[in-house]
PDB file of C-alpha atoms in Angstrom:
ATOM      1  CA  UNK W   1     121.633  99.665 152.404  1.00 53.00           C
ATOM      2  CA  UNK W   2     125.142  99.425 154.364  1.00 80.00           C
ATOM      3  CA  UNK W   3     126.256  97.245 156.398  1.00 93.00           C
ATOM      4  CA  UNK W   4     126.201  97.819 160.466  1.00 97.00           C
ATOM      5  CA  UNK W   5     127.969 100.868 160.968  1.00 97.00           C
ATOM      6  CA  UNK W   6     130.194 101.533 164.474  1.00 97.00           C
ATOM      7  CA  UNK W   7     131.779 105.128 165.473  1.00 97.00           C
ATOM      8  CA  UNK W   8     133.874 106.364 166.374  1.00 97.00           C
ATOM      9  CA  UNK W   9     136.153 103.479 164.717  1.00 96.00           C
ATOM     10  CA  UNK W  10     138.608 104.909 167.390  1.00 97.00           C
ATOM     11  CA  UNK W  11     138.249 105.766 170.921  1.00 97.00           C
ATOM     12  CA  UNK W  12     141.374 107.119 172.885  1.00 97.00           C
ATOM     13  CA  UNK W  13     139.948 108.101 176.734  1.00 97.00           C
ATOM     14  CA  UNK W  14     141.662 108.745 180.201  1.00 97.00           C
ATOM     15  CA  UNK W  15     140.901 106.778 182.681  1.00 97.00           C
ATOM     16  CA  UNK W  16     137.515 107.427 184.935  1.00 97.00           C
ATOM     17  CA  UNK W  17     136.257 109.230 181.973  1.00 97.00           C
ATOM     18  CA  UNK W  18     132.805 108.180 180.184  1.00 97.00           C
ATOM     19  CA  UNK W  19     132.687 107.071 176.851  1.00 98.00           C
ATOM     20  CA  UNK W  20     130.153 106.194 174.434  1.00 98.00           C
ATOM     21  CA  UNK W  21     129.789 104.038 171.501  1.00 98.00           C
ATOM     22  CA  UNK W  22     127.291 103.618 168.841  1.00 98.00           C
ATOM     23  CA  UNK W  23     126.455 101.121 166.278  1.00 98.00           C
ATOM     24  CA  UNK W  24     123.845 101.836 163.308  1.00 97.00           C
ATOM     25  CA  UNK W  25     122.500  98.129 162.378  1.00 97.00           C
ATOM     26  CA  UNK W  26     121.514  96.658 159.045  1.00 96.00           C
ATOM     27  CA  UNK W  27     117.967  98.696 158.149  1.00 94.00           C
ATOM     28  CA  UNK W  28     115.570  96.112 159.696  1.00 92.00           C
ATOM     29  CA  UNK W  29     117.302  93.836 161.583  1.00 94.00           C
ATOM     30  CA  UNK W  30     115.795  93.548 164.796  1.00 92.00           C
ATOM     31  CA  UNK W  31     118.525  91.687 166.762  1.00 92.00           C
ATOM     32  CA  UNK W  32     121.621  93.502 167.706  1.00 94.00           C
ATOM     33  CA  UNK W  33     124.598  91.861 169.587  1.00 94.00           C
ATOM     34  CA  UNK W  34     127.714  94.028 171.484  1.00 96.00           C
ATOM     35  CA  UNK W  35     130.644  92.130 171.786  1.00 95.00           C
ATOM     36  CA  UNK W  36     134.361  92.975 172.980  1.00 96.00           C
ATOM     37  CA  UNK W  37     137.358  91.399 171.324  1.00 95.00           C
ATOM     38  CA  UNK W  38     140.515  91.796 173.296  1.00 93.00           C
ATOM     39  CA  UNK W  39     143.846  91.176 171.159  1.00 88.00           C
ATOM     40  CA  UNK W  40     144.424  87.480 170.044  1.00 85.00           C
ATOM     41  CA  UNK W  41     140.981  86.574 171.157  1.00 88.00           C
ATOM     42  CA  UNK W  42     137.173  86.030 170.206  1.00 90.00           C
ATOM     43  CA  UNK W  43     134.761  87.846 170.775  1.00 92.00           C
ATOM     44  CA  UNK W  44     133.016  88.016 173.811  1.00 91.00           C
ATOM     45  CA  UNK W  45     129.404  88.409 174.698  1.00 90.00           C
ATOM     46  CA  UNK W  46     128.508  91.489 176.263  1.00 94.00           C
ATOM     47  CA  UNK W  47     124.497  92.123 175.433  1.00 94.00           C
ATOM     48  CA  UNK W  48     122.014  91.091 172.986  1.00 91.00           C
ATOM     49  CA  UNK W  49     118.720  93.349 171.979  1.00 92.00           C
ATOM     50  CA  UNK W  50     115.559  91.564 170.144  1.00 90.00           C
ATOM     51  CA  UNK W  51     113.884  95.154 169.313  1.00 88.00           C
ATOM     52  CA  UNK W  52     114.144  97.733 171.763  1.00 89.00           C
ATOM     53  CA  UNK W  53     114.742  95.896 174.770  1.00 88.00           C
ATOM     54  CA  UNK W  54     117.794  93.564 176.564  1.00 86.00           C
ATOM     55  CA  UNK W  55     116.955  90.505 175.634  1.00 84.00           C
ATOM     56  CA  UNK W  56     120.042  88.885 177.845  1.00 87.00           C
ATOM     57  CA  UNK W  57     122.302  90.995 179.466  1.00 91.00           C
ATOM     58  CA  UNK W  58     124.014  88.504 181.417  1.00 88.00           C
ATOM     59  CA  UNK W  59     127.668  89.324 179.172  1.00 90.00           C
ATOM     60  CA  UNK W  60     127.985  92.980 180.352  1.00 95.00           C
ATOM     61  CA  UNK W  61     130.952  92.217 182.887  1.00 95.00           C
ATOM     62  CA  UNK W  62     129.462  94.934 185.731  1.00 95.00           C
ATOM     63  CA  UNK W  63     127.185  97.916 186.595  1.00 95.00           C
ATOM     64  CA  UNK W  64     129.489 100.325 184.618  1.00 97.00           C
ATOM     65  CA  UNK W  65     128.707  99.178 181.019  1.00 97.00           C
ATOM     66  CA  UNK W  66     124.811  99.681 180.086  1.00 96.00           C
ATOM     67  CA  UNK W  67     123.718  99.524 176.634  1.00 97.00           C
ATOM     68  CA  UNK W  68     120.266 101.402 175.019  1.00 96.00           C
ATOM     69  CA  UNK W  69     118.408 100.526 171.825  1.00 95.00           C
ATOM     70  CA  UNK W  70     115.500 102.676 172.398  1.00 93.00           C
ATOM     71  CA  UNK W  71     113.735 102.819 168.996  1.00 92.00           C
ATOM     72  CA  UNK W  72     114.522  99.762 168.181  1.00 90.00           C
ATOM     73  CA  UNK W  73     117.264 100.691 165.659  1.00 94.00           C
ATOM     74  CA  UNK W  74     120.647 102.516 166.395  1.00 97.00           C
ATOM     75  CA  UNK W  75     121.605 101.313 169.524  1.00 97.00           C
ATOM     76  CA  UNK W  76     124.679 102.800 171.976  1.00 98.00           C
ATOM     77  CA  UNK W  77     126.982 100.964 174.891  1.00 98.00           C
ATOM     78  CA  UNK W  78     127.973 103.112 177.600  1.00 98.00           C
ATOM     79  CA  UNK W  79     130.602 102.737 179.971  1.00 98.00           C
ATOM     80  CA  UNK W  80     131.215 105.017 182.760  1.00 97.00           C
ATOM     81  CA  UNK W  81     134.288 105.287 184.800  1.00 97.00           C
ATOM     82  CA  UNK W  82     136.095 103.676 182.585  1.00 98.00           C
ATOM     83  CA  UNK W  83     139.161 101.134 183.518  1.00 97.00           C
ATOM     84  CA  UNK W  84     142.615 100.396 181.415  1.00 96.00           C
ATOM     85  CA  UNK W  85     141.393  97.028 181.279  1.00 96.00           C
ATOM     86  CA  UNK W  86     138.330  98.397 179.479  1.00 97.00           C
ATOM     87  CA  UNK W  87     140.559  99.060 176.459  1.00 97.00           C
ATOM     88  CA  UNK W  88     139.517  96.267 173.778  1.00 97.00           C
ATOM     89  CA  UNK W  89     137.322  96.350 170.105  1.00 97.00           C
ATOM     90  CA  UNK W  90     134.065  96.466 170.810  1.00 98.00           C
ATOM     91  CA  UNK W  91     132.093  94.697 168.323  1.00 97.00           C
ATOM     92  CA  UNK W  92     128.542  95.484 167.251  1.00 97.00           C
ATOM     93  CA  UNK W  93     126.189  92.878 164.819  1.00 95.00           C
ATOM     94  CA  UNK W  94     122.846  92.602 163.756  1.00 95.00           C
ATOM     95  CA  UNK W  95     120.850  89.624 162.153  1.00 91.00           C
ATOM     96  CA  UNK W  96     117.411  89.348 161.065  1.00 90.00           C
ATOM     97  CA  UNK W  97     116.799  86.463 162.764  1.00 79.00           C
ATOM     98  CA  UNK W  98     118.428  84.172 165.426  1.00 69.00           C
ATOM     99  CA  UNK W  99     119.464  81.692 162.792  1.00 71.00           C
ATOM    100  CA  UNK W 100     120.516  84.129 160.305  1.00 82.00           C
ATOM    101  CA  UNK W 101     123.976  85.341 159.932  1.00 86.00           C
ATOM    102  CA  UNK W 102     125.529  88.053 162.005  1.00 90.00           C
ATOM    103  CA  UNK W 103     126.706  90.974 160.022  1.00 94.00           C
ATOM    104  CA  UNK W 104     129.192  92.846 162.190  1.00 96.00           C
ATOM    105  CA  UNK W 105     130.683  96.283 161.959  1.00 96.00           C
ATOM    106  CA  UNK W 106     134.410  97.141 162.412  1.00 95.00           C
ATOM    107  CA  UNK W 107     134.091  97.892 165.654  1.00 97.00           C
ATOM    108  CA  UNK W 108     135.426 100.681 167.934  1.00 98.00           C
ATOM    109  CA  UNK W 109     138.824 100.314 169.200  1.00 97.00           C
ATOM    110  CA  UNK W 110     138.953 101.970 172.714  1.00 98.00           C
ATOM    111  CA  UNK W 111     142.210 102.661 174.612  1.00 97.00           C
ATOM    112  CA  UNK W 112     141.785 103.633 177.922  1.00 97.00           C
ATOM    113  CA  UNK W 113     145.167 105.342 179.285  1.00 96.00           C
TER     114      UNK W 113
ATOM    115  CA  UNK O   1     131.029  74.779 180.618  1.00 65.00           C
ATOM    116  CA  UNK O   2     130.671  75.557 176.847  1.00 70.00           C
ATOM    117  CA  UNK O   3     133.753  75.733 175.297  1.00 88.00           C
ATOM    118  CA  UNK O   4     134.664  75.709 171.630  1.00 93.00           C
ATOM    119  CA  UNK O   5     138.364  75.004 170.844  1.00 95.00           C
ATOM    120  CA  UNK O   6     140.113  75.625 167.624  1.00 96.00           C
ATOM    121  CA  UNK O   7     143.372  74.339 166.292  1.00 96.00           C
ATOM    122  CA  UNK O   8     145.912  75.064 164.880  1.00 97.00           C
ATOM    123  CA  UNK O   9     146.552  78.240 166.645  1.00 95.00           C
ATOM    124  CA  UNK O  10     148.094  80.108 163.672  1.00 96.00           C
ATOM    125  CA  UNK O  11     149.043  78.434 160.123  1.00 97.00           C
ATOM    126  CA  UNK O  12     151.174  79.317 157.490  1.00 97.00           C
ATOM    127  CA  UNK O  13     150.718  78.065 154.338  1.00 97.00           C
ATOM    128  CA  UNK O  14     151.757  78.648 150.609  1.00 97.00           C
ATOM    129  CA  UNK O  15     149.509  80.561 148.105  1.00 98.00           C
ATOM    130  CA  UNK O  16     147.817  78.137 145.795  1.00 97.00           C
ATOM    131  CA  UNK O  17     147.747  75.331 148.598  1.00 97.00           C
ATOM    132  CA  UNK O  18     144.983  74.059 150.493  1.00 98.00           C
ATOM    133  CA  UNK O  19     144.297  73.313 154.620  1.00 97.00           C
ATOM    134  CA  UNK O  20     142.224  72.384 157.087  1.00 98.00           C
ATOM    135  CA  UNK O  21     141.598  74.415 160.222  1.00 98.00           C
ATOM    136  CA  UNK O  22     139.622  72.045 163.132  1.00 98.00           C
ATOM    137  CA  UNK O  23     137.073  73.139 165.805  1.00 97.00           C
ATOM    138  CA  UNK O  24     136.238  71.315 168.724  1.00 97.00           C
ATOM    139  CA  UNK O  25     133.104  71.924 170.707  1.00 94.00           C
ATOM    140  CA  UNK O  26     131.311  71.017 173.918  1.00 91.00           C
ATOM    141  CA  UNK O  27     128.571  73.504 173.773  1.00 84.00           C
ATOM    142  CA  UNK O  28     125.326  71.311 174.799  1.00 81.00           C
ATOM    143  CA  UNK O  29     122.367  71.520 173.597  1.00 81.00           C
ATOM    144  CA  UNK O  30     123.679  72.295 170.561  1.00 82.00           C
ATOM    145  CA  UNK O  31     121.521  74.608 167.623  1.00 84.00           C
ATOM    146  CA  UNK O  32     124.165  75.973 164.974  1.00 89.00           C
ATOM    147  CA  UNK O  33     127.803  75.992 163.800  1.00 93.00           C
ATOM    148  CA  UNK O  34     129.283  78.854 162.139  1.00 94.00           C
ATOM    149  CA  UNK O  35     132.507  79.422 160.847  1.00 97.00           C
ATOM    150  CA  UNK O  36     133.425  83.292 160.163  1.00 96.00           C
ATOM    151  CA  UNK O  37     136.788  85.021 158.359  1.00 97.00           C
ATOM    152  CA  UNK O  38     138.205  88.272 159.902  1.00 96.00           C
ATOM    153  CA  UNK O  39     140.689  90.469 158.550  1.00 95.00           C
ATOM    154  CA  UNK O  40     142.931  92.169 160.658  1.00 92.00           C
ATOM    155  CA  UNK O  41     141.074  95.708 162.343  1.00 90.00           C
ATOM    156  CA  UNK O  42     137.639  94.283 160.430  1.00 93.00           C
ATOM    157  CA  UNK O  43     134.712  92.910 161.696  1.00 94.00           C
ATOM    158  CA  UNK O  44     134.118  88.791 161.333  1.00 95.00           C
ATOM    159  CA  UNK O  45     132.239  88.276 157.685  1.00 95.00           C
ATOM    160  CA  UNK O  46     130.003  84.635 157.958  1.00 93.00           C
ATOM    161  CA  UNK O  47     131.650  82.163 155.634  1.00 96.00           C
ATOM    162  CA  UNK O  48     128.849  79.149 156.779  1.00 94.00           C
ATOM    163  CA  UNK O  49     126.349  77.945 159.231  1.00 91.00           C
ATOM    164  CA  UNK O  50     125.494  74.828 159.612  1.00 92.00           C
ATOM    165  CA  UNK O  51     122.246  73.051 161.941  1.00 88.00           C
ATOM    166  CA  UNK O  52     123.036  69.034 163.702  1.00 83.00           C
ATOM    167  CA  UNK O  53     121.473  67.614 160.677  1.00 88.00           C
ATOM    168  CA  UNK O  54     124.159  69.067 158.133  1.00 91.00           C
ATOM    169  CA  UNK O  55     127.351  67.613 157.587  1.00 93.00           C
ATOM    170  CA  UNK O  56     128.959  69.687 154.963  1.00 96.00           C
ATOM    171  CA  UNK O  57     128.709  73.075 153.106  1.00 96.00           C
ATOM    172  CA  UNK O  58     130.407  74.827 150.936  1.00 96.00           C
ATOM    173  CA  UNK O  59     131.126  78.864 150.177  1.00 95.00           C
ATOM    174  CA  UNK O  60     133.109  78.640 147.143  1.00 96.00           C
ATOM    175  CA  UNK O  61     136.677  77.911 147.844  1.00 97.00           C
ATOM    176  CA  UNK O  62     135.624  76.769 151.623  1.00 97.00           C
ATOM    177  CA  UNK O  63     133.838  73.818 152.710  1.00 97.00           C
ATOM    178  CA  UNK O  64     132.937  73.387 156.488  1.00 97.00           C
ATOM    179  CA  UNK O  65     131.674  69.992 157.483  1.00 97.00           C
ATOM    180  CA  UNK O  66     130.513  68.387 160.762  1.00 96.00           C
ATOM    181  CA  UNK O  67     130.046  65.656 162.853  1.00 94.00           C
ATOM    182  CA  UNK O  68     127.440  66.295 165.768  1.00 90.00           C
ATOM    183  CA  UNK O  69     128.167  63.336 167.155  1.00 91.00           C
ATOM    184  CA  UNK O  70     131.866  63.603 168.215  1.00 93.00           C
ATOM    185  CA  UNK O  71     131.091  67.373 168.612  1.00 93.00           C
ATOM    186  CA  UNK O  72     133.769  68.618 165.782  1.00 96.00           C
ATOM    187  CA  UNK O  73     133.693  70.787 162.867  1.00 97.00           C
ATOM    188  CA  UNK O  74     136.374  71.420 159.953  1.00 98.00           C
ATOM    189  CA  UNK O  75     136.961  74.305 157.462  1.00 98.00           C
ATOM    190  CA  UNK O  76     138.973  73.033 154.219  1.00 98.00           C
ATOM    191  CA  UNK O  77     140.053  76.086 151.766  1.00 98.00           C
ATOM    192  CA  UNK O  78     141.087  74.767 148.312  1.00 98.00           C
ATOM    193  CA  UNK O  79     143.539  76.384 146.538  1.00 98.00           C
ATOM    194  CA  UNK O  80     144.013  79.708 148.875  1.00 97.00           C
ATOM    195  CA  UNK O  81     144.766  82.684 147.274  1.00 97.00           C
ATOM    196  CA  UNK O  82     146.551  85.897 149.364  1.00 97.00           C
ATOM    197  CA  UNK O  83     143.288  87.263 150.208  1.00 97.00           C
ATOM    198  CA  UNK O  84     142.874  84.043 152.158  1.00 97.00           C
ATOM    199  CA  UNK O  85     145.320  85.477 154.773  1.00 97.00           C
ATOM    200  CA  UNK O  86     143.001  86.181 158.277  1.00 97.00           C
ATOM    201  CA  UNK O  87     141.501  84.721 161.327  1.00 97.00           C
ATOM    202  CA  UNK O  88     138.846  82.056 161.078  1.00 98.00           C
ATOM    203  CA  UNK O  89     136.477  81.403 163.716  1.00 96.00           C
ATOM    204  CA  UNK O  90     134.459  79.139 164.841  1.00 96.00           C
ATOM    205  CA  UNK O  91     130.997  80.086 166.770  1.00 94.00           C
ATOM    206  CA  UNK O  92     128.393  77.643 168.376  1.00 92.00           C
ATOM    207  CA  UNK O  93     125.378  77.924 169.266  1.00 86.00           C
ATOM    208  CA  UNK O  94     122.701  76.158 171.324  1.00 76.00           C
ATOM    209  CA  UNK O  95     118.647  76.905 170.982  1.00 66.00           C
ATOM    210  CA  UNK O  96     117.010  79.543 173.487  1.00 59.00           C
ATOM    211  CA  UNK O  97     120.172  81.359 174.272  1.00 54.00           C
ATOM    212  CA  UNK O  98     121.906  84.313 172.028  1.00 62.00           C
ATOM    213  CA  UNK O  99     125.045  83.815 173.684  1.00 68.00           C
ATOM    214  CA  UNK O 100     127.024  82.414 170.906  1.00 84.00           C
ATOM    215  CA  UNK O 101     130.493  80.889 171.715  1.00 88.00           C
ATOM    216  CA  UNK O 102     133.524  81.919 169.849  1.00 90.00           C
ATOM    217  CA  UNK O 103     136.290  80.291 169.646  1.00 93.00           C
ATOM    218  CA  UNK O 104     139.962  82.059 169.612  1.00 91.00           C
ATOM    219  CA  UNK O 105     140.518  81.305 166.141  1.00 94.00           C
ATOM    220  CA  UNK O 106     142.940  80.200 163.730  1.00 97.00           C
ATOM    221  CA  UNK O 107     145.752  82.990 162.209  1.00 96.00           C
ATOM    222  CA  UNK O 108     146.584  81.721 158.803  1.00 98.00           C
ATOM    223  CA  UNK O 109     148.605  83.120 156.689  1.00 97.00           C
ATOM    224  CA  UNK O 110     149.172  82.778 153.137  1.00 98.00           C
ATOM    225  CA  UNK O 111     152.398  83.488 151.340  1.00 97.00           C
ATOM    226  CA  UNK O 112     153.165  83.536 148.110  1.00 95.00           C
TER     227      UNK O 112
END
């Protein structure tokens, strides 16, 4: 069907506020990816998900981002007390397999004030 | 560390032209090159991958090619077109991890 899907595409939150963020992967793809893009850069690993669980977490930068895929399918990134230098596009992809082309979404733009 | 390093930093170019953006690599072991295009507020689209025992491919009006050996990789668009205008990056990858390394990409315009 369509491609990976993020929302919101736009995120405007206070700081210390809680924010969530899904992405809705290519039907059957079982690998999912978050990334964050600041301005100017590439992305940057955050978390990667081979079915329902973390495959490697080792990208999320501390214990206030934590991301859930738990059917295996849409999968959301969380971020609690959120920071202005939280404020970035956060990138979601999916592939079928690791040597298979990532399809990414369009990411959600969050702005922390 | 694993870095991958891309030059030039931004290009402009004329429509109808053609150029060659460079990436530079020290990601080790290595498993996969990719080069991707992103338009401004979209996500990156996969243009190529490539494994160590490819040298070239080609997606149309782009052709990637690379040398394992000195660790570098090349994008050359023929004949761009407006739609060409974005940022290209390049993303490596070595076996057993998923942590694939972008590089900052290349801006290029073209104008007509």
């Amino acid at each position: 069907g369509a491609g990976v899907s993020q929302t919101p595409s736009n995120k405007v939150t206070e700081k210390g506020k809680y924010v969530e963020l899904r992405c809705d992967p290519i039907s059957g793809h079982t690998a999912l990816y978050w990334y964050r893009q600041s301005l100017g850069q590439g992305p940057e690993f955050l978390i990667y998900f081979q079915g329902t669980g973390a495959a490697d977490d080792s990208g999320l930068p501390n214990d206030r981002f934590f991301a859930v895929r738990p059917e295996g399918s849409v999968s959301t990134l969380k971020i609690q007390r959120t920071e202005r230098g939280d404020s970035a596009v956060y990138l979601c992809a999916s592939s079928s397999d690791r040597n298979s082309p990532l399809h990414f979404g369009n990411g959600t733009r969050l702005t922390v004030t | 560390k694993n870095q991958v390093e891309q030059s030039p930093q931004s290009l402009i170019i004329l429509e109808g032209k053609n150029c060659t953006l460079q990436c530079n690599y020290t990601v080790s072991p290595f498993s996969n090159l990719r080069w991707y295009k992103q338009d401004t507020g979209r996500g990156p689209v996969s243009l190529t991958i490539m494994t160590f025992s490819e040298n070239t491919k080609s997606n149309g009006r782009y052709t990637a090619t690379l040398d394992a050996d000195t660790k570098q990789s090349s994008l050359h668009i023929t004949a761009s077109q407006l739609s060409d205008s974005a940022s290209y990056i390049c993303v490596v990858s070595g076996p057993g991890f998923q942590k694939l390394v972008f590089g900052t990409g290349t801006r290029l315009l073209v104008s007509p």
